[in-house]
Each structure stands twice: as structure tokens, then as C-alpha cells.
Coordinates of N, CA and C and ligand atoms in Angstrom, one line a residue:
M1 N 64.6 39.1 72.8 CA 65.8 39.7 72.3 C 66.5 40.5 73.4
S2 N 67.8 40.3 73.4 CA 68.5 41.0 74.5 C 68.9 42.4 74.0
N3 N 69.0 43.3 75.0 CA 69.4 44.7 74.7 C 70.7 44.8 74.1
N4 N 71.6 43.9 74.4 CA 73.0 44.1 74.0 C 73.2 43.9 72.5
K5 N 72.2 43.6 71.8 CA 72.2 43.7 70.4 C 72.4 45.1 69.9
Y6 N 71.9 46.1 70.7 CA 71.8 47.4 70.3 C 73.1 48.2 70.5
K7 N 73.5 49.0 69.4 CA 74.7 49.8 69.5 C 74.2 51.3 69.5
V8 N 74.7 52.0 70.5 CA 74.2 53.4 70.7 C 75.4 54.3 70.5
L9 N 75.3 55.3 69.7 CA 76.3 56.3 69.6 C 75.9 57.6 70.3
I10 N 76.8 58.1 71.2 CA 76.6 59.3 71.9 C 77.5 60.4 71.3
I11 N 76.9 61.5 70.8 CA 77.7 62.6 70.4 C 77.4 63.8 71.4
E12 N 78.5 64.0 72.1 CA 78.3 65.0 73.3 C 79.7 65.5 73.6
D13 N 79.9 66.8 73.7 CA 81.2 67.3 74.0 C 81.5 67.4 75.5
D14 N 80.5 67.4 76.3 CA 80.7 67.5 77.8 C 81.1 66.1 78.3
A15 N 82.3 66.0 78.8 CA 82.8 64.7 79.2 C 82.0 64.0 80.3
V16 N 81.5 64.9 81.2 CA 80.8 64.4 82.4 C 79.5 63.8 82.0
T17 N 78.7 64.5 81.1 CA 77.5 64.0 80.6 C 77.7 62.8 79.8
R18 N 78.7 62.8 78.9 CA 79.0 61.7 78.0 C 79.3 60.4 78.9
G19 N 80.1 60.6 79.9 CA 80.4 59.5 80.8 C 79.2 58.9 81.5
S20 N 78.3 59.8 82.0 CA 77.2 59.3 82.8 C 76.2 58.6 81.9
V21 N 76.0 59.2 80.7 CA 75.0 58.5 79.7 C 75.6 57.2 79.3
S22 N 76.9 57.2 79.0 CA 77.6 55.9 78.6 C 77.5 54.8 79.7
S23 N 77.7 55.2 81.0 CA 77.6 54.2 82.1 C 76.2 53.7 82.2
L24 N 75.2 54.6 82.0 CA 73.8 54.2 82.1 C 73.5 53.2 81.1
L25 N 73.9 53.4 79.8 CA 73.6 52.5 78.7 C 74.4 51.2 78.9
L26 N 75.7 51.3 79.3 CA 76.5 50.0 79.5 C 75.8 49.2 80.5
S27 N 75.3 49.8 81.6 CA 74.8 49.0 82.7 C 73.5 48.4 82.3
S28 N 72.8 48.9 81.2 CA 71.6 48.2 80.7 C 71.9 47.3 79.6
G29 N 73.2 47.0 79.3 CA 73.6 46.0 78.3 C 73.7 46.5 76.9
Y30 N 73.7 47.8 76.7 CA 73.9 48.3 75.3 C 75.4 48.4 75.0
Q31 N 75.7 48.3 73.7 CA 77.1 48.7 73.3 C 77.1 50.2 73.1
V32 N 78.2 50.8 73.4 CA 78.3 52.3 73.4 C 79.5 52.7 72.6
L33 N 79.2 53.7 71.7 CA 80.3 54.4 71.0 C 80.2 55.9 71.4
E34 N 81.3 56.5 71.6 CA 81.3 57.9 72.0 C 82.1 58.8 71.1
A35 N 81.5 60.0 70.8 CA 82.2 61.0 70.0 C 82.1 62.4 70.8
E36 N 83.1 63.2 70.8 CA 83.1 64.4 71.5 C 82.8 65.6 70.6
N37 N 82.7 65.3 69.3 CA 82.4 66.4 68.3 C 81.7 65.8 67.1
A38 N 81.1 66.7 66.3 CA 80.3 66.3 65.1 C 81.2 65.5 64.1
T39 N 82.4 65.9 63.9 CA 83.3 65.3 62.9 C 83.5 63.9 63.2
L40 N 83.9 63.6 64.4 CA 84.1 62.2 64.8 C 82.8 61.4 64.8
G41 N 81.7 62.1 65.3 CA 80.4 61.5 65.3 C 80.0 61.0 63.9
K42 N 80.2 61.8 62.9 CA 79.9 61.5 61.5 C 80.7 60.2 61.0
M43 N 81.9 60.2 61.4 CA 82.8 59.1 61.0 C 82.2 57.8 61.7
L44 N 81.9 57.9 63.0 CA 81.4 56.7 63.6 C 80.0 56.3 63.1
L45 N 79.2 57.3 62.7 CA 77.9 56.9 62.1 C 78.1 56.1 60.9
S46 N 79.0 56.5 60.0 CA 79.1 55.7 58.8 C 79.9 54.4 58.9
S47 N 80.9 54.4 59.9 CA 81.7 53.2 60.0 C 81.0 52.1 60.9
H48 N 80.2 52.5 61.8 CA 79.6 51.6 62.8 C 78.1 51.3 62.6
L49 N 77.4 52.2 61.8 CA 76.0 52.1 61.7 C 75.2 51.8 63.0
P50 N 75.3 52.7 63.9 CA 74.6 52.4 65.2 C 73.1 52.3 65.1
D51 N 72.5 51.7 66.1 CA 71.0 51.5 66.1 C 70.3 52.7 66.6
L52 N 71.0 53.6 67.4 CA 70.4 54.7 67.9 C 71.5 55.8 68.2
L53 N 71.0 57.1 68.0 CA 72.0 58.2 68.2 C 71.4 59.1 69.4
I54 N 72.3 59.3 70.3 CA 72.0 60.3 71.4 C 72.8 61.5 71.1
L55 N 72.1 62.6 70.9 CA 72.8 63.8 70.3 C 72.6 65.1 71.1
D56 N 73.8 65.7 71.4 CA 73.8 67.0 72.1 C 73.7 68.0 70.9
L57 N 73.1 69.2 71.2 CA 72.9 70.2 70.2 C 74.1 71.2 70.1
G58 N 74.6 71.6 71.3 CA 75.7 72.5 71.3 C 77.0 71.8 71.2
L59 N 77.5 71.6 70.0 CA 78.8 70.9 69.8 C 79.8 71.9 69.3
P60 N 81.1 71.6 69.6 CA 82.2 72.6 69.3 C 82.3 72.9 67.8
D61 N 82.1 71.9 66.9 CA 82.3 72.1 65.5 C 81.1 72.2 64.6
A62 N 79.9 72.0 65.2 CA 78.7 72.1 64.4 C 77.5 72.2 65.4
D63 N 76.4 72.6 64.8 CA 75.1 72.6 65.6 C 74.5 71.2 65.4
G64 N 74.1 70.6 66.5 CA 73.5 69.2 66.5 C 72.4 69.1 65.5
N65 N 71.6 70.2 65.3 CA 70.5 70.2 64.4 C 71.0 69.8 62.9
D66 N 72.2 70.3 62.6 CA 72.7 69.9 61.2 C 72.9 68.4 61.1
L67 N 73.3 67.8 62.2 CA 73.5 66.4 62.2 C 72.2 65.6 62.1
I68 N 71.1 66.1 62.6 CA 69.8 65.5 62.4 C 69.5 65.4 61.0
G69 N 69.7 66.5 60.3 CA 69.5 66.6 58.8 C 70.4 65.6 58.1
F70 N 71.7 65.6 58.5 CA 72.7 64.7 57.9 C 72.2 63.2 58.0
V71 N 71.8 62.8 59.2 CA 71.3 61.4 59.4 C 70.1 61.1 58.6
R72 N 69.1 62.1 58.6 CA 67.8 61.8 58.0 C 67.9 61.7 56.5
K73 N 68.9 62.3 55.9 CA 69.1 62.2 54.4 C 69.2 60.7 54.0
K74 N 69.9 59.9 55.0 CA 70.2 58.5 54.6 C 69.4 57.5 55.4
S75 N 69.0 57.8 56.6 CA 68.5 56.7 57.4 C 67.4 57.2 58.4
A76 N 66.6 56.2 58.8 CA 65.5 56.4 59.8 C 66.0 56.0 61.2
M77 N 67.3 56.0 61.4 CA 67.9 55.7 62.7 C 67.3 56.6 63.8
P78 N 66.8 56.0 64.9 CA 66.2 56.8 65.9 C 67.3 57.8 66.5
I79 N 66.8 59.0 66.7 CA 67.7 60.1 67.3 C 67.0 60.6 68.5
V80 N 67.7 60.6 69.7 CA 67.2 61.2 70.9 C 68.1 62.4 71.2
V81 N 67.5 63.6 71.2 CA 68.3 64.8 71.5 C 68.4 64.9 73.0
L82 N 69.6 65.2 73.5 CA 69.8 65.4 74.9 C 70.5 66.8 75.0
S83 N 69.7 67.8 75.4 CA 70.2 69.2 75.3 C 69.9 70.0 76.5
S84 N 70.7 71.0 76.7 CA 70.4 72.0 77.8 C 69.5 73.1 77.3
R85 N 69.2 73.1 76.0 CA 68.3 74.1 75.4 C 66.9 73.7 75.8
T86 N 66.2 74.5 76.6 CA 64.9 74.1 77.1 C 63.7 74.7 76.4
G87 N 64.0 75.7 75.5 CA 62.9 76.4 74.8 C 62.0 75.5 73.9
E88 N 60.7 75.9 73.9 CA 59.8 75.1 73.0 C 60.3 75.2 71.6
A89 N 60.8 76.3 71.1 CA 61.2 76.5 69.7 C 62.3 75.6 69.4
D90 N 63.3 75.4 70.4 CA 64.4 74.5 70.1 C 63.9 73.0 70.0
K91 N 63.0 72.6 70.8 CA 62.4 71.3 70.8 C 61.7 71.0 69.4
I92 N 60.9 72.0 69.1 CA 60.1 71.9 67.9 C 61.0 71.8 66.6
R93 N 62.0 72.6 66.6 CA 63.0 72.6 65.5 C 63.6 71.2 65.3
A94 N 64.1 70.7 66.5 CA 64.8 69.4 66.4 C 63.8 68.2 66.0
L95 N 62.6 68.3 66.6 CA 61.6 67.2 66.2 C 61.2 67.3 64.8
D96 N 61.0 68.6 64.3 CA 60.6 68.7 62.9 C 61.7 68.3 61.9
L97 N 62.9 68.5 62.4 CA 64.0 68.0 61.5 C 64.1 66.5 61.5
G98 N 63.5 65.8 62.4 CA 63.5 64.4 62.4 C 63.9 63.7 63.6
A99 N 64.2 64.4 64.7 CA 64.6 63.7 66.0 C 63.4 63.0 66.5
N100 N 63.6 61.8 67.1 CA 62.5 61.0 67.6 C 62.0 61.6 69.0
D101 N 62.9 62.1 69.8 CA 62.5 62.6 71.1 C 63.5 63.6 71.5
Y102 N 63.1 64.4 72.5 CA 64.0 65.5 73.0 C 64.0 65.5 74.5
V103 N 65.1 65.3 75.1 CA 65.2 65.2 76.6 C 66.1 66.4 77.0
T104 N 65.7 67.1 78.0 CA 66.5 68.3 78.5 C 67.3 67.9 79.7
K105 N 68.5 68.5 79.7 CA 69.4 68.3 80.9 C 69.0 69.3 82.0
P106 N 69.1 68.9 83.3 CA 69.6 67.6 83.7 C 68.5 66.5 83.5
Y107 N 68.9 65.3 83.1 CA 67.9 64.3 82.8 C 67.7 63.3 83.9
N108 N 66.5 62.7 83.9 CA 66.2 61.7 84.9 C 66.6 60.4 84.3
P109 N 67.5 59.6 84.9 CA 68.0 58.4 84.2 C 66.9 57.4 83.9
G110 N 65.9 57.2 84.8 CA 64.9 56.2 84.5 C 64.0 56.6 83.3
E111 N 63.6 57.9 83.3 CA 62.8 58.4 82.2 C 63.6 58.4 80.9
F112 N 64.9 58.8 81.0 CA 65.7 58.8 79.8 C 65.8 57.4 79.1
M113 N 66.1 56.4 80.0 CA 66.2 55.0 79.4 C 64.8 54.6 78.8
A114 N 63.7 55.0 79.4 CA 62.4 54.6 78.9 C 62.3 55.2 77.5
R115 N 62.7 56.4 77.3 CA 62.6 57.1 76.0 C 63.6 56.5 75.0
V116 N 64.7 56.1 75.4 CA 65.7 55.4 74.6 C 65.0 54.1 74.0
R117 N 64.4 53.3 75.0 CA 63.8 52.0 74.6 C 62.6 52.3 73.6
A118 N 61.8 53.3 73.9 CA 60.7 53.7 73.0 C 61.2 54.1 71.6
S119 N 62.2 54.8 71.6 CA 62.8 55.3 70.3 C 63.3 54.1 69.5
L120 N 64.0 53.2 70.2 CA 64.5 52.0 69.5 C 63.3 51.1 68.9
R121 N 62.2 51.0 69.7 CA 61.1 50.3 69.2 C 60.5 51.0 68.0
S122 N 60.4 52.3 68.0 CA 59.8 53.1 66.9 C 60.7 52.9 65.7
G123 N 62.0 52.8 65.8 CA 62.9 52.6 64.7 C 62.7 51.2 64.1
R124 N 62.5 50.2 65.0 CA 62.4 48.8 64.5 C 61.0 48.7 63.8
R125 N 60.0 49.4 64.3 CA 58.7 49.4 63.6 C 58.8 50.0 62.2
N126 N 59.6 51.1 62.1 CA 59.7 51.8 60.8 C 60.4 50.8 59.8
A127 N 61.4 50.0 60.3 CA 62.1 49.1 59.4 C 61.1 48.0 58.9
Q128 N 60.1 47.7 59.7 CA 59.2 46.6 59.4 C 58.0 47.1 58.6
E129 N 57.8 48.4 58.5 CA 56.6 48.9 58.0 C 56.2 48.4 56.6
D130 N 57.2 48.3 55.7 CA 57.0 47.9 54.4 C 56.4 46.4 54.3
E131 N 56.8 45.6 55.3 CA 56.4 44.2 55.3 C 55.0 44.0 55.9
L132 N 54.5 45.0 56.6 CA 53.3 44.8 57.3 C 52.2 45.8 56.9
P133 N 51.7 45.7 55.6 CA 50.7 46.7 55.2 C 49.4 46.4 56.0
G134 N 48.6 47.5 56.2 CA 47.4 47.3 57.0 C 47.8 47.1 58.5
G135 N 47.5 45.9 59.0 CA 48.0 45.5 60.3 C 47.3 46.2 61.4
S136 N 47.9 46.1 62.6 CA 47.3 46.6 63.7 C 48.3 47.2 64.7
F137 N 47.8 47.9 65.7 CA 48.6 48.5 66.7 C 48.0 48.1 68.1
T138 N 48.9 47.7 69.0 CA 48.4 47.3 70.3 C 49.3 47.9 71.4
L139 N 48.7 48.5 72.4 CA 49.4 49.1 73.5 C 48.6 48.9 74.7
H140 N 49.1 48.0 75.6 CA 48.3 47.6 76.8 C 46.9 47.1 76.3
D141 N 45.8 47.7 76.7 CA 44.5 47.2 76.2 C 43.9 48.0 75.1
L142 N 44.7 48.9 74.5 CA 44.3 49.7 73.4 C 44.7 49.0 72.1
S143 N 43.7 48.8 71.2 CA 44.0 48.2 69.9 C 43.5 49.0 68.8
I144 N 44.3 49.1 67.7 CA 43.8 49.8 66.5 C 43.9 48.8 65.3
D145 N 42.8 48.6 64.6 CA 42.8 47.8 63.4 C 42.8 48.7 62.3
Y146 N 44.0 48.9 61.6 CA 44.1 49.9 60.6 C 43.2 49.6 59.4
G147 N 43.1 48.3 59.0 CA 42.3 47.9 57.9 C 40.8 48.3 58.1
R148 N 40.3 48.1 59.3 CA 38.9 48.4 59.5 C 38.6 49.7 60.2
R149 N 39.7 50.5 60.4 CA 39.7 51.8 61.1 C 38.9 51.6 62.4
R150 N 39.2 50.6 63.1 CA 38.5 50.2 64.3 C 39.4 50.3 65.6
V151 N 38.9 51.0 66.6 CA 39.7 51.2 67.8 C 38.9 50.6 69.0
T152 N 39.6 49.7 69.8 CA 39.0 49.2 70.9 C 39.9 49.4 72.2
V153 N 39.3 49.5 73.3 CA 40.0 49.5 74.6 C 39.4 48.4 75.4
G154 N 40.2 47.5 75.8 CA 39.8 46.3 76.6 C 38.6 45.6 75.9
G155 N 38.7 45.5 74.5 CA 37.7 44.8 73.8 C 36.4 45.6 73.5
R156 N 36.3 46.8 74.1 CA 35.2 47.7 73.9 C 35.4 48.6 72.7
D157 N 34.5 48.7 71.8 CA 34.6 49.7 70.7 C 34.6 51.1 71.1
I158 N 35.5 51.9 70.6 CA 35.6 53.3 70.9 C 35.1 54.1 69.7
R159 N 34.1 54.9 69.9 CA 33.6 55.7 68.8 C 34.3 57.0 68.6
L160 N 35.1 57.1 67.5 CA 35.8 58.3 67.2 C 35.3 58.9 66.0
T161 N 35.4 60.2 65.9 CA 35.1 60.9 64.6 C 36.3 60.5 63.6
Q162 N 36.0 60.8 62.3 CA 37.1 60.5 61.3 C 38.4 61.2 61.7
T163 N 38.2 62.5 62.1 CA 39.4 63.3 62.4 C 40.1 62.7 63.6
E164 N 39.4 62.4 64.6 CA 40.0 61.8 65.8 C 40.7 60.5 65.5
Y165 N 40.1 59.7 64.6 CA 40.7 58.4 64.3 C 42.0 58.7 63.5
N166 N 41.9 59.7 62.6 CA 43.1 60.0 61.8 C 44.3 60.4 62.7
I167 N 44.0 61.2 63.7 CA 45.0 61.7 64.6 C 45.6 60.5 65.4
L168 N 44.7 59.7 65.9 CA 45.1 58.6 66.8 C 46.0 57.6 66.0
S169 N 45.6 57.3 64.7 CA 46.4 56.4 64.0 C 47.7 57.0 63.6
L170 N 47.7 58.3 63.3 CA 49.0 58.9 63.0 C 50.0 58.8 64.1
L171 N 49.5 59.1 65.3 CA 50.3 59.0 66.5 C 50.8 57.6 66.8
S172 N 49.9 56.6 66.6 CA 50.3 55.2 66.8 C 51.3 54.7 65.8
E173 N 51.2 55.2 64.6 CA 52.2 54.8 63.6 C 53.6 55.4 63.9
H174 N 53.6 56.4 64.8 CA 54.9 57.0 65.2 C 55.1 56.8 66.7
A175 N 54.5 55.8 67.3 CA 54.6 55.6 68.7 C 56.0 55.7 69.2
G176 N 56.2 56.4 70.3 CA 57.6 56.5 70.8 C 58.3 57.8 70.3
K177 N 57.6 58.4 69.3 CA 58.2 59.7 68.7 C 57.3 60.8 69.0
V178 N 57.9 61.9 69.5 CA 57.0 63.1 69.7 C 56.7 63.8 68.3
L179 N 55.5 64.0 68.0 CA 55.1 64.7 66.8 C 54.7 66.1 67.2
T180 N 55.3 67.1 66.5 CA 54.9 68.5 66.9 C 53.5 68.8 66.4
Y181 N 53.0 69.9 66.9 CA 51.6 70.4 66.5 C 51.6 70.5 65.0
T182 N 52.7 71.2 64.5 CA 52.8 71.5 63.1 C 52.7 70.2 62.2
T183 N 53.5 69.2 62.6 CA 53.5 68.0 61.9 C 52.2 67.3 61.8
I184 N 51.5 67.3 63.0 CA 50.2 66.6 63.1 C 49.2 67.4 62.2
I185 N 49.2 68.7 62.4 CA 48.2 69.6 61.6 C 48.4 69.4 60.1
R186 N 49.6 69.4 59.7 CA 49.9 69.3 58.2 C 49.4 67.9 57.8
A187 N 49.7 66.9 58.6 CA 49.3 65.5 58.1 C 47.8 65.4 58.1
I188 N 47.1 66.0 59.0 CA 45.6 65.8 59.1 C 44.8 66.7 58.3
W189 N 45.1 68.0 58.3 CA 44.3 69.0 57.6 C 45.0 69.6 56.4
G190 N 46.3 69.3 56.2 CA 47.0 69.8 55.0 C 47.5 71.2 55.2
V191 N 46.7 72.1 55.7 CA 47.0 73.5 55.8 C 47.0 73.9 57.3
I192 N 47.7 75.0 57.6 CA 47.7 75.5 58.9 C 47.1 76.9 58.9
D193 N 46.2 77.2 59.8 CA 45.7 78.5 60.0 C 45.7 78.9 61.5
S194 N 45.2 80.1 61.8 CA 45.3 80.6 63.1 C 44.5 79.7 64.1
G195 N 43.5 78.9 63.6 CA 42.7 78.1 64.6 C 43.2 76.7 64.7
S196 N 44.2 76.3 63.9 CA 44.6 74.9 63.8 C 45.0 74.3 65.1
T197 N 45.9 75.0 65.9 CA 46.4 74.4 67.1 C 45.2 74.2 68.1
K198 N 44.3 75.1 68.2 CA 43.1 75.0 69.0 C 42.3 73.8 68.6
K199 N 42.1 73.7 67.3 CA 41.3 72.6 66.7 C 41.9 71.2 67.1
L200 N 43.3 71.2 67.0 CA 44.0 70.0 67.3 C 43.8 69.6 68.8
Q201 N 44.0 70.7 69.7 CA 43.9 70.4 71.1 C 42.5 69.9 71.5
V202 N 41.4 70.5 70.9 CA 40.1 70.0 71.1 C 39.9 68.6 70.8
N203 N 40.4 68.2 69.6 CA 40.3 66.8 69.2 C 41.1 65.9 70.1
M204 N 42.3 66.4 70.6 CA 43.1 65.6 71.5 C 42.4 65.3 72.8
V205 N 41.8 66.4 73.3 CA 41.0 66.2 74.6 C 40.0 65.1 74.5
N206 N 39.3 65.1 73.3 CA 38.3 64.1 73.1 C 38.9 62.7 72.9
I207 N 39.9 62.6 72.2 CA 40.6 61.3 72.0 C 41.0 60.7 73.3
R208 N 41.7 61.6 74.1 CA 42.2 61.1 75.4 C 41.1 60.7 76.4
K209 N 40.0 61.5 76.3 CA 38.9 61.2 77.2 C 38.3 59.8 76.8
K210 N 38.1 59.6 75.5 CA 37.4 58.4 75.0 C 38.3 57.2 75.2
C211 N 39.6 57.3 75.1 CA 40.5 56.1 75.2 C 40.8 55.9 76.7
G212 N 40.8 56.9 77.5 CA 41.1 56.7 78.9 C 42.6 56.4 79.1
K213 N 42.8 55.7 80.2 CA 44.2 55.4 80.6 C 44.4 53.9 80.6
S214 N 45.7 53.5 80.5 CA 46.0 52.1 80.6 C 45.7 51.5 81.9
P215 N 45.6 50.1 82.0 CA 45.3 49.5 83.3 C 46.3 49.9 84.4
E216 N 47.5 50.3 83.9 CA 48.5 50.7 84.9 C 48.4 52.2 85.2
N217 N 47.3 52.8 84.7 CA 47.0 54.2 84.9 C 48.0 55.1 84.3
E218 N 48.5 54.7 83.1 CA 49.4 55.5 82.3 C 48.6 56.1 81.2
E219 N 49.0 57.3 80.8 CA 48.4 57.9 79.6 C 48.9 57.2 78.4
Y220 N 47.9 56.9 77.5 CA 48.3 56.4 76.2 C 49.1 57.5 75.4
I221 N 48.6 58.7 75.5 CA 49.2 59.8 74.7 C 49.6 60.8 75.7
T222 N 50.9 61.2 75.6 CA 51.3 62.3 76.5 C 51.4 63.6 75.7
N223 N 51.3 64.7 76.4 CA 51.3 66.0 75.9 C 52.6 66.7 76.3
Q224 N 53.3 67.2 75.4 CA 54.5 68.1 75.7 C 54.0 69.5 75.5
P225 N 53.5 70.2 76.5 CA 52.9 71.5 76.3 C 53.7 72.4 75.4
G226 N 53.0 73.0 74.5 CA 53.7 74.0 73.6 C 54.5 73.3 72.5
V227 N 54.6 72.0 72.5 CA 55.5 71.3 71.5 C 54.7 70.3 70.7
G228 N 54.1 69.3 71.4 CA 53.4 68.3 70.6 C 52.9 67.1 71.4
Y229 N 52.6 66.0 70.8 CA 52.0 64.8 71.4 C 52.9 63.6 71.1
C230 N 52.8 62.6 72.0 CA 53.5 61.4 71.8 C 52.7 60.2 72.2
M231 N 52.5 59.2 71.3 CA 51.8 58.0 71.7 C 52.9 57.1 72.5
A232 N 52.5 56.6 73.6 CA 53.4 55.8 74.4 C 53.8 54.6 73.6
S233 N 54.9 54.0 73.9 CA 55.4 52.8 73.2 C 55.6 51.8 74.3
D234 N 55.2 50.5 74.1 CA 55.4 49.5 75.1 C 56.9 49.3 75.3
T235 N 57.3 49.5 76.5 CA 58.8 49.5 76.7 C 59.3 48.1 77.1
A236 N 58.5 47.1 77.2 CA 59.0 45.7 77.5 C 59.5 45.1 76.2
F237 N 60.7 44.5 76.3 CA 61.2 43.9 75.1 C 60.8 42.4 74.9
Ligands
CA1 CA1 77.4 70.7 74.5

């Protein structure tokens, strides 16, 4: 499948950033739509139904976070936030509202495009989810068989506790999307208490140790300190 099937909307008031992101996407074969404010952005969202939204938070006529909520009411369209707000609380808020990923300015073009591709894949998987009950997940030599609750790396069985398996499968179902600590804790334990984050971190250390790294020496699961975790997504199309 060629990249140029994908239509990307950029909502960003800074003309320089908008132009550079636009050029980057165009040079990778994507179709690009641009909006310099939230009002125009909303119009383009409904008239063009883009495949992915790249969203600035500090917009002249709205806060970008309101747009995340606006999109999520109707659609699972992947959203990558591109913001100069670097605080953990800002990232957590946007991710919990439903953004797939959060990139801070100034951005690294190569890494940014990898995250765009990962978010597109995550969106495509969401669209297919209903058709593929049970099923499996594969990333490099890591495999998860959801029906059997079985995890292998390079064909070798990985022994995980129930909790470790539940966390790993949750992250894999949202591969390419950063899940905040709060989201994971709510999904796994239901309730949050003072020891929850520590408990999650201990489980994550064990999961990452047991699964190891990919043959290319990449982490299967990356940690955004203070924010959350993300299962990598195969970026090859
Ligand atoms: Ca701005």
C-alpha cells in the first residue's frame, strides 16, 4: 500500500512549523490539508475526513485539547499532538483525552515521521478490530496469541504473570499509542491508590526484562518518564 493514500490534516497557527511539517509529509507522499485555526480545522475535518490529524495545542481561537475531545466524540482518527508545551501534565492530559501520541517542539523529523506512521497503523488496526476477534499480535520476533494468552519471543515461550500478560496485551492492542500510567492502572487494576504507579513500574521492569529487545536492538516497549508507556509499532508498510 502506498503512503499517498493517506490524507493528513495539520492544525497549527505557526506558519513556519505548519510549512515544515507540510513539506515533510508531502515529501513522504502524503496528501496534506492545512488549517491555521480550530474553526477552519473543524470544517476540514468534516468535509475531508482525513486519515490523521497533527494538532497544535496553542491555537488562536481554541485550546487544541478541546479539538481532541471534539474528534473523539465521533471518530477514532489518529491524533498526533505537536506542541511546545513540554510538561508531563500537558502530555498526560492530551493522551488521556484521546491523542495517540505527543511530540514536543522542536521536533526531530525522522522520529516525527516514525510516530506518524505508527499512529496511522494503530488507527488502521482499530478499524479492523471488530473483524478480528481473538487473533494475534506480532512485532519483530515478539508474538502474542490472545486466544491462548501465550507470548513468545523468537519462538521461545515467555513466562509472564497474569498481571504482566494483561499489561503487555493492553499495550499491544494500542501499539503506536502512548498509554498514560493512569489509563493502564485503571484498565488493569480498576482502582488507583498511592502505590499504583510503583506497582505498574515494577511489572513493567519485569515485562521488559523477560521480553528483551528486538533483533535490531530496539525496545519493544518505550517509557516516557512521568507520562506512560508505548508498545512500538512496526513502521514498515
Ligand atoms: Ca500555536
